[in-house]
Coordinates of C-alpha atoms in Angstrom, one line a residue:
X269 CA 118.9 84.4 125.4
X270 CA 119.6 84.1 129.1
X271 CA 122.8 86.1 128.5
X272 CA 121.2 88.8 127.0
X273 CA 118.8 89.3 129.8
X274 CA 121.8 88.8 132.8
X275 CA 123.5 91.7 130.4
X276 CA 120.6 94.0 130.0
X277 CA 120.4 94.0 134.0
X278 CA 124.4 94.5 134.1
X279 CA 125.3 96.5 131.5
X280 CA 123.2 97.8 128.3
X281 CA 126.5 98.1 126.2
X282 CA 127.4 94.9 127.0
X283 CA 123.4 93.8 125.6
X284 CA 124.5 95.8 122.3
X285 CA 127.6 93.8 121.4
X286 CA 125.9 90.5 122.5
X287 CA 122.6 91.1 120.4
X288 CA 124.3 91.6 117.7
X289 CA 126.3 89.0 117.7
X290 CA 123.2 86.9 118.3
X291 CA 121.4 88.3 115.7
X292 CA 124.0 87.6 112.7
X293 CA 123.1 83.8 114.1
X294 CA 119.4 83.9 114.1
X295 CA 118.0 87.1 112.9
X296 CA 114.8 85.7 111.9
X297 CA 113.1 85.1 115.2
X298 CA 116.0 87.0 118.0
X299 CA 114.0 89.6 120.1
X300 CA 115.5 92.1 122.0
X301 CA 115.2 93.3 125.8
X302 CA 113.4 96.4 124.5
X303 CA 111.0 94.9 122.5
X304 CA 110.5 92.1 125.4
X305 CA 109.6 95.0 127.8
X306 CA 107.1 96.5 125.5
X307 CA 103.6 96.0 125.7
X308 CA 102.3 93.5 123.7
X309 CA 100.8 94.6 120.8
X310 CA 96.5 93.9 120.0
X311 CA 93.9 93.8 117.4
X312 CA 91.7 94.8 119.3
X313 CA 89.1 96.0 116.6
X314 CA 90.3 93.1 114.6
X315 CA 88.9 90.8 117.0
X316 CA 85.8 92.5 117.5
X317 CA 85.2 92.7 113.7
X318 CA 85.7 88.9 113.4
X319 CA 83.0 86.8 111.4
X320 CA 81.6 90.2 110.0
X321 CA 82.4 91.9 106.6
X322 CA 84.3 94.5 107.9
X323 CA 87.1 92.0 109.2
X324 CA 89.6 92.2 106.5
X325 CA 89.3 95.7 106.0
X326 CA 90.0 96.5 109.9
X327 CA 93.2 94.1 110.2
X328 CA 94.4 96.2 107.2
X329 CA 94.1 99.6 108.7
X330 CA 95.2 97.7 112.5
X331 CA 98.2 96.1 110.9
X332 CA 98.8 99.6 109.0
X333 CA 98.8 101.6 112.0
X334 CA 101.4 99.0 114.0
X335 CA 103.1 98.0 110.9
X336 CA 106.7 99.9 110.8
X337 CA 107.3 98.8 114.5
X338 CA 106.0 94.8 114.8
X339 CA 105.8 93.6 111.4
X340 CA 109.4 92.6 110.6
X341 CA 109.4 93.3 106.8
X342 CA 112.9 94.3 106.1
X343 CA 113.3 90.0 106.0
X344 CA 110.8 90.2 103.0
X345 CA 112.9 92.1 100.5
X346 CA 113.6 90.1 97.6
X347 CA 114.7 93.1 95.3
X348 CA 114.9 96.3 97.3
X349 CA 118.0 97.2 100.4
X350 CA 115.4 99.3 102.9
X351 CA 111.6 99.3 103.1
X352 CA 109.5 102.2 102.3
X353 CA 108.4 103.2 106.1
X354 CA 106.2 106.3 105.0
X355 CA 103.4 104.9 103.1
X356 CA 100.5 102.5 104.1
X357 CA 101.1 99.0 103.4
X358 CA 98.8 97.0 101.3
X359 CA 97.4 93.5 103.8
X360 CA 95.6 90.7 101.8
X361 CA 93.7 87.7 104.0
X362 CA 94.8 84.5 102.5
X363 CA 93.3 82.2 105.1
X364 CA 91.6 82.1 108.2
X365 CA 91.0 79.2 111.1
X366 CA 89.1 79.8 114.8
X367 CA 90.7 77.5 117.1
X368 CA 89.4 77.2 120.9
X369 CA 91.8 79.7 122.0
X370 CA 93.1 82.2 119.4
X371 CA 92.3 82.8 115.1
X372 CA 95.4 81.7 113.1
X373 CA 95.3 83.6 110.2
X374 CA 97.5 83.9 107.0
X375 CA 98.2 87.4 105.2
X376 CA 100.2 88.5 102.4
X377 CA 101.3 92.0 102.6
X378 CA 102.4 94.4 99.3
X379 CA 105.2 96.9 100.3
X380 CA 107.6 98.7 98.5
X381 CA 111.7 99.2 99.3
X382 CA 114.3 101.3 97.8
X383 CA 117.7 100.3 96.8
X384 CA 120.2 102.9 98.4
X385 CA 122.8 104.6 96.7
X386 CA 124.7 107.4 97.7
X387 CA 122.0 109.9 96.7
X388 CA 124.7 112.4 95.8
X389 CA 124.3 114.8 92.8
X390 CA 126.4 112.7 90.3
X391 CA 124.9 109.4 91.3
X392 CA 123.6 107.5 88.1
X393 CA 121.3 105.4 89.6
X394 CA 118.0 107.4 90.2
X395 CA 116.5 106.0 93.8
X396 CA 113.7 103.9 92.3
X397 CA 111.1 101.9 94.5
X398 CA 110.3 98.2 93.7
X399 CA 107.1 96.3 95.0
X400 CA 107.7 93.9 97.2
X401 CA 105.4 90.9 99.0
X402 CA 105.6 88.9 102.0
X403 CA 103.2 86.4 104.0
X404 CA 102.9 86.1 107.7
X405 CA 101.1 83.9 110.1
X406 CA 99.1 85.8 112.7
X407 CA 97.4 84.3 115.7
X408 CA 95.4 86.2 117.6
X409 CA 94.6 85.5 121.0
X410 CA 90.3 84.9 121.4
X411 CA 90.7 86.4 124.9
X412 CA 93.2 89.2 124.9
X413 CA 93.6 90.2 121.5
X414 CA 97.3 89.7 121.3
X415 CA 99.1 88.4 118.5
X416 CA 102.2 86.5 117.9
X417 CA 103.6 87.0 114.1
X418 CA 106.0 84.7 112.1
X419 CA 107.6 84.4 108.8
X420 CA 105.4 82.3 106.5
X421 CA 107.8 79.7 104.5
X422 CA 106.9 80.5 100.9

């Protein structure tokens, strides 16, 4: 990881051919310099809608509105090549714990992906969507209102 920072400051094309390289290794939890240097994302409204009956439905439209950017749901396809970016995605609370410092929470999410083909006039294979699902952990900061998201192991 130290690499890729020392190559960012050199030399952004060297960054490219080492990220990538790192990701074929570890793509599940490999960030790069861009997404380091980005604001960290917040639920703000999430937070504040906490212990009322509005929460779930607020993460849902919070998550919706930051979903094609943070939540990494191209490592959720179990059926489909590319994820459907252009339609809202469907966030279900599975569990919920306040700790002293953040909420940990557990969501499933309903999405749906595409398997590409060529798309070219003769093409057989009509491009078809299939429904896809994925669960997350999500603990947000009591303070701040950042997050941190992983991978649930299903």
């Amino acid at each position: 990881f130290l690499c890729l920072i020392l190559a960012h400051l050199l030399c952004p094309a060297i960054e490219s051919i080492l990220y990538k390289l790192l990701m074929r290794r570890d793509s599940s939890r490999m960030l790069s310099i861009s997404q380091l240097s980005q604001p960290m994302p917040t639920l703000k409204r999430t937070l504040a809608a906490w212990q009322q009956d509005a929460f779930a439905e607020t993460l849902n439209t919070e998550l919706n509105q930051l979903a094609a950017g943070v939540i990494p749901l191209q490592q959720c396809l179990r059926q489909g090549s590319h994820v459907v970016e252009d339609e809202d995605y469907r966030f279900m609370l599975i569990g919920s714990e306040e700790g002293t410092d953040a909420i940990e929470l557990k969501i499933g999410v309903f999405f749906n992906s595409v398997i590409a083909g060529c798309a070219c006039a003769d093409d057989p294979t009509p491009m078809d969507t299939c429904s896809e699902y994925g669960e997350f952990l999500i603990r947000l900061d009591n303070h701040t209102a950042e997050f941190a998201l992983l991978i649930a192991d299903n």
